[in-house]
């Protein structure tokens, strides 16, 4: 059982509602993380504005050259002694080299009931296939896209009246609750 808070980084590319949920969780006395760093490949997105407003160290990474970008990120992770990465709507795929070099856990939240619908457009695909349920999954990031060990998953019913947008809204609410729980669960198991 780990007692001290784990220094954590959240990687984002946009809206940042999961970042906000993780931040709120980190502020709770009982939380197991210290949110030390936000990495974004986009400047001026709502997630970056939120991070800056709340005085979290925030680094914008230029992704024109992926190798250079990842090396820069690794420098920051070292500087802040990061022991857990949470991908929260980070729309870049981490290279195998990066995943190998970062020796600790990397978590991701994905808007589907994995192993169904890896990759993009998950809500459209669930509706097109007339699935009865969809949902979200927090899993460990490995070299294979959206395929690592599942930490927690939550499902929601798809109604006839749902479209990709309404489904995505419903699932986002679940995501924002699920991510902190999954972090807690993972760290409790270390
Ligand atoms: C979330 O729905 C997350 O599951 C998804 O991006 C959104 C980010 O929202 N991630 C992926 O699709 C990763 N493959 P947020 O910026 O409000 O947290």
Short mmCIF file of C-alpha atoms and ligand atoms in Angstrom, two decimals:
data_model
loop_
_atom_site.label_atom_id
_atom_site.label_comp_id
_atom_site.label_asym_id
_atom_site.label_seq_id
_atom_site.Cartn_x
_atom_site.Cartn_y
_atom_site.Cartn_z
CA UNK A 1 0.00 0.00 0.00
CA UNK A 2 1.46 3.33 -1.12
CA UNK A 3 1.05 6.14 1.44
CA UNK A 4 2.65 9.27 -0.03
CA UNK A 5 0.94 11.02 -2.95
CA UNK A 6 2.16 10.03 -6.39
CA UNK A 7 3.42 12.89 -8.59
CA UNK A 8 1.16 12.81 -11.63
CA UNK A 9 1.04 14.42 -15.10
CA UNK A 10 -2.08 14.76 -17.24
CA UNK A 11 -1.72 14.92 -21.03
CA UNK A 12 -4.46 16.76 -22.96
CA UNK A 13 -5.27 18.12 -26.40
CA UNK A 14 -8.45 20.11 -25.90
CA UNK A 15 -11.50 20.56 -23.74
CA UNK A 16 -10.06 19.15 -20.51
CA UNK A 17 -13.14 17.94 -18.60
CA UNK A 18 -11.27 14.82 -17.51
CA UNK A 19 -8.31 16.99 -16.49
CA UNK A 20 -10.71 19.01 -14.35
CA UNK A 21 -12.10 15.84 -12.74
CA UNK A 22 -8.58 14.61 -11.97
CA UNK A 23 -7.61 18.03 -10.60
CA UNK A 24 -10.66 18.09 -8.30
CA UNK A 25 -9.83 14.59 -7.14
CA UNK A 26 -6.20 15.57 -6.46
CA UNK A 27 -7.41 18.38 -4.20
CA UNK A 28 -9.29 15.91 -2.00
CA UNK A 29 -7.40 15.05 1.20
CA UNK A 30 -7.90 11.37 0.58
CA UNK A 31 -6.61 11.44 -2.99
CA UNK A 32 -3.50 9.49 -3.83
CA UNK A 33 -2.03 11.86 -6.42
CA UNK A 34 -0.29 15.19 -6.56
CA UNK A 35 -1.11 16.76 -9.95
CA UNK A 36 2.19 18.41 -10.83
CA UNK A 37 2.17 18.86 -14.59
CA UNK A 38 -0.10 19.28 -17.59
CA UNK A 39 1.26 18.50 -21.06
CA UNK A 40 -0.67 19.68 -24.12
CA UNK A 41 0.13 19.50 -27.82
CA UNK A 42 -2.23 22.44 -28.37
CA UNK A 43 -2.05 25.94 -26.93
CA UNK A 44 -5.11 28.04 -26.19
CA UNK A 45 -7.47 25.13 -25.64
CA UNK A 46 -9.89 25.15 -22.67
CA UNK A 47 -7.86 22.49 -20.81
CA UNK A 48 -4.72 24.62 -20.94
CA UNK A 49 -6.63 27.68 -19.77
CA UNK A 50 -8.03 25.68 -16.86
CA UNK A 51 -4.58 24.38 -15.89
CA UNK A 52 -3.01 27.83 -15.98
CA UNK A 53 -5.86 29.39 -14.02
CA UNK A 54 -5.35 26.77 -11.35
CA UNK A 55 -1.58 27.29 -11.33
CA UNK A 56 -0.62 23.82 -12.49
CA UNK A 57 2.73 23.73 -14.35
CA UNK A 58 1.68 23.59 -17.99
CA UNK A 59 3.88 22.82 -20.98
CA UNK A 60 2.84 23.15 -24.60
CA UNK A 61 4.69 20.67 -26.79
CA UNK A 62 5.34 21.32 -30.46
CA UNK A 63 4.63 18.03 -32.20
CA UNK A 64 6.07 18.87 -35.63
CA UNK A 65 8.84 16.40 -34.88
CA UNK A 66 7.50 13.53 -32.76
CA UNK A 67 10.89 12.28 -31.53
CA UNK A 68 11.92 15.73 -30.37
CA UNK A 69 8.48 16.29 -28.82
CA UNK A 70 8.63 13.08 -26.82
CA UNK A 71 12.20 13.75 -25.67
CA UNK A 72 11.10 17.16 -24.43
CA UNK A 73 8.18 15.56 -22.58
CA UNK A 74 10.52 13.00 -20.99
CA UNK A 75 12.71 15.87 -19.75
CA UNK A 76 9.71 17.48 -18.06
CA UNK A 77 8.59 14.19 -16.55
CA UNK A 78 12.03 13.81 -15.02
CA UNK A 79 12.13 17.39 -13.81
CA UNK A 80 8.83 16.99 -11.95
CA UNK A 81 9.61 13.45 -10.80
CA UNK A 82 6.40 12.16 -12.43
CA UNK A 83 5.41 8.62 -11.44
CA UNK A 84 2.02 8.38 -13.18
CA UNK A 85 0.76 9.74 -16.52
CA UNK A 86 -2.96 10.11 -17.19
CA UNK A 87 -3.90 10.60 -20.83
CA UNK A 88 -7.11 12.62 -20.91
CA UNK A 89 -8.17 13.31 -24.47
CA UNK A 90 -4.54 13.41 -25.64
CA UNK A 91 -4.89 12.84 -29.37
CA UNK A 92 -1.29 11.81 -30.09
CA UNK A 93 -0.14 8.22 -29.98
CA UNK A 94 2.85 7.68 -27.69
CA UNK A 95 5.71 5.81 -29.35
CA UNK A 96 6.91 2.42 -28.16
CA UNK A 97 10.20 4.04 -27.23
CA UNK A 98 8.45 6.61 -25.06
CA UNK A 99 6.37 3.96 -23.29
CA UNK A 100 9.51 1.89 -22.64
CA UNK A 101 11.49 4.86 -21.37
CA UNK A 102 8.82 5.98 -18.90
CA UNK A 103 9.13 3.23 -16.36
CA UNK A 104 5.87 3.86 -14.49
CA UNK A 105 2.17 3.48 -15.25
CA UNK A 106 0.40 5.34 -18.03
CA UNK A 107 -3.41 5.41 -17.91
CA UNK A 108 -5.82 6.34 -20.67
CA UNK A 109 -9.55 6.95 -20.81
CA UNK A 110 -11.31 5.75 -23.92
CA UNK A 111 -14.94 6.45 -24.88
CA UNK A 112 -16.08 2.89 -25.58
CA UNK A 113 -16.45 -0.46 -23.89
CA UNK A 114 -13.03 -1.79 -24.84
CA UNK A 115 -12.07 -4.11 -26.47
CA UNK A 116 -14.90 -2.81 -28.68
CA UNK A 117 -14.17 0.23 -30.86
CA UNK A 118 -10.51 1.02 -30.44
CA UNK A 119 -9.42 4.23 -32.16
CA UNK A 120 -11.68 7.07 -33.23
CA UNK A 121 -15.41 7.71 -33.84
CA UNK A 122 -16.46 5.27 -31.13
CA UNK A 123 -19.96 6.70 -30.59
CA UNK A 124 -20.81 6.71 -34.30
CA UNK A 125 -19.70 3.09 -34.58
CA UNK A 126 -21.70 1.94 -31.53
CA UNK A 127 -24.85 3.58 -32.93
CA UNK A 128 -24.30 2.31 -36.45
CA UNK A 129 -23.95 -1.22 -35.13
CA UNK A 130 -27.17 -0.80 -33.12
CA UNK A 131 -25.42 -1.73 -29.89
CA UNK A 132 -27.61 -1.71 -26.79
CA UNK A 133 -24.85 -0.32 -24.58
CA UNK A 134 -21.78 1.81 -24.85
CA UNK A 135 -19.59 3.39 -22.20
CA UNK A 136 -16.05 4.24 -21.24
CA UNK A 137 -12.92 2.44 -20.13
CA UNK A 138 -9.83 3.40 -18.15
CA UNK A 139 -6.93 1.16 -19.08
CA UNK A 140 -3.18 0.88 -18.85
CA UNK A 141 -1.37 2.16 -21.94
CA UNK A 142 0.81 -0.38 -23.69
CA UNK A 143 2.51 -0.46 -27.06
CA UNK A 144 -0.69 -1.76 -28.66
CA UNK A 145 -3.32 0.95 -29.15
CA UNK A 146 -6.23 0.87 -26.65
CA UNK A 147 -5.38 -2.69 -25.62
CA UNK A 148 -3.76 -2.63 -22.16
CA UNK A 149 -5.21 -4.01 -18.94
CA UNK A 150 -8.62 -2.59 -18.07
CA UNK A 151 -8.76 -0.89 -14.67
CA UNK A 152 -12.43 0.19 -14.69
CA UNK A 153 -15.27 0.32 -17.16
CA UNK A 154 -18.76 1.82 -16.96
CA UNK A 155 -21.60 1.24 -19.36
CA UNK A 156 -24.64 3.23 -20.38
CA UNK A 157 -27.75 2.28 -22.35
CA UNK A 158 -28.08 3.50 -25.92
CA UNK A 159 -31.65 4.58 -26.63
CA UNK A 160 -33.26 4.70 -30.08
CA UNK A 161 -33.35 8.49 -29.88
CA UNK A 162 -29.59 8.73 -29.20
CA UNK A 163 -27.17 10.06 -31.76
CA UNK A 164 -23.38 10.31 -31.55
CA UNK A 165 -23.60 13.70 -29.88
CA UNK A 166 -26.11 12.78 -27.18
CA UNK A 167 -24.27 9.53 -26.51
CA UNK A 168 -20.95 11.33 -26.23
CA UNK A 169 -22.48 13.80 -23.71
CA UNK A 170 -23.84 10.95 -21.57
CA UNK A 171 -20.57 9.07 -21.68
CA UNK A 172 -18.49 12.13 -20.83
CA UNK A 173 -20.37 12.50 -17.54
CA UNK A 174 -19.48 8.88 -16.73
CA UNK A 175 -15.86 9.43 -17.79
CA UNK A 176 -15.41 12.34 -15.41
CA UNK A 177 -16.54 10.12 -12.51
CA UNK A 178 -14.73 7.00 -13.62
CA UNK A 179 -11.24 8.43 -14.12
CA UNK A 180 -10.56 9.45 -10.48
CA UNK A 181 -11.95 6.11 -9.28
CA UNK A 182 -9.68 4.21 -11.65
CA UNK A 183 -6.62 6.20 -10.51
CA UNK A 184 -7.51 5.42 -6.92
CA UNK A 185 -7.95 1.74 -7.73
CA UNK A 186 -4.66 1.47 -9.61
CA UNK A 187 -2.63 3.21 -6.92
CA UNK A 188 -4.24 1.14 -4.15
CA UNK A 189 -3.07 -1.96 -5.94
CA UNK A 190 0.60 -0.85 -6.17
C1 LIG B 1 -12.93 12.05 -23.92
O1 LIG B 1 -14.20 11.65 -24.36
C2 LIG B 1 -11.95 10.90 -24.01
O2 LIG B 1 -12.51 9.66 -23.71
C3 LIG B 1 -11.54 10.97 -25.45
O3 LIG B 1 -11.42 12.36 -25.71
C4 LIG B 1 -12.34 13.07 -24.89
C5 LIG B 1 -11.59 14.17 -24.16
O4 LIG B 1 -12.47 14.97 -23.43
N1 LIG B 1 -10.33 10.28 -25.69
C6 LIG B 1 -10.09 9.57 -26.78
O5 LIG B 1 -10.88 9.47 -27.69
C7 LIG B 1 -8.74 8.89 -26.82
N2 LIG B 1 -8.70 7.92 -27.84
P1 LIG B 1 -11.93 16.01 -22.37
O6 LIG B 1 -10.85 16.83 -23.08
O7 LIG B 1 -13.12 16.85 -22.01
O8 LIG B 1 -11.36 15.25 -21.20
#
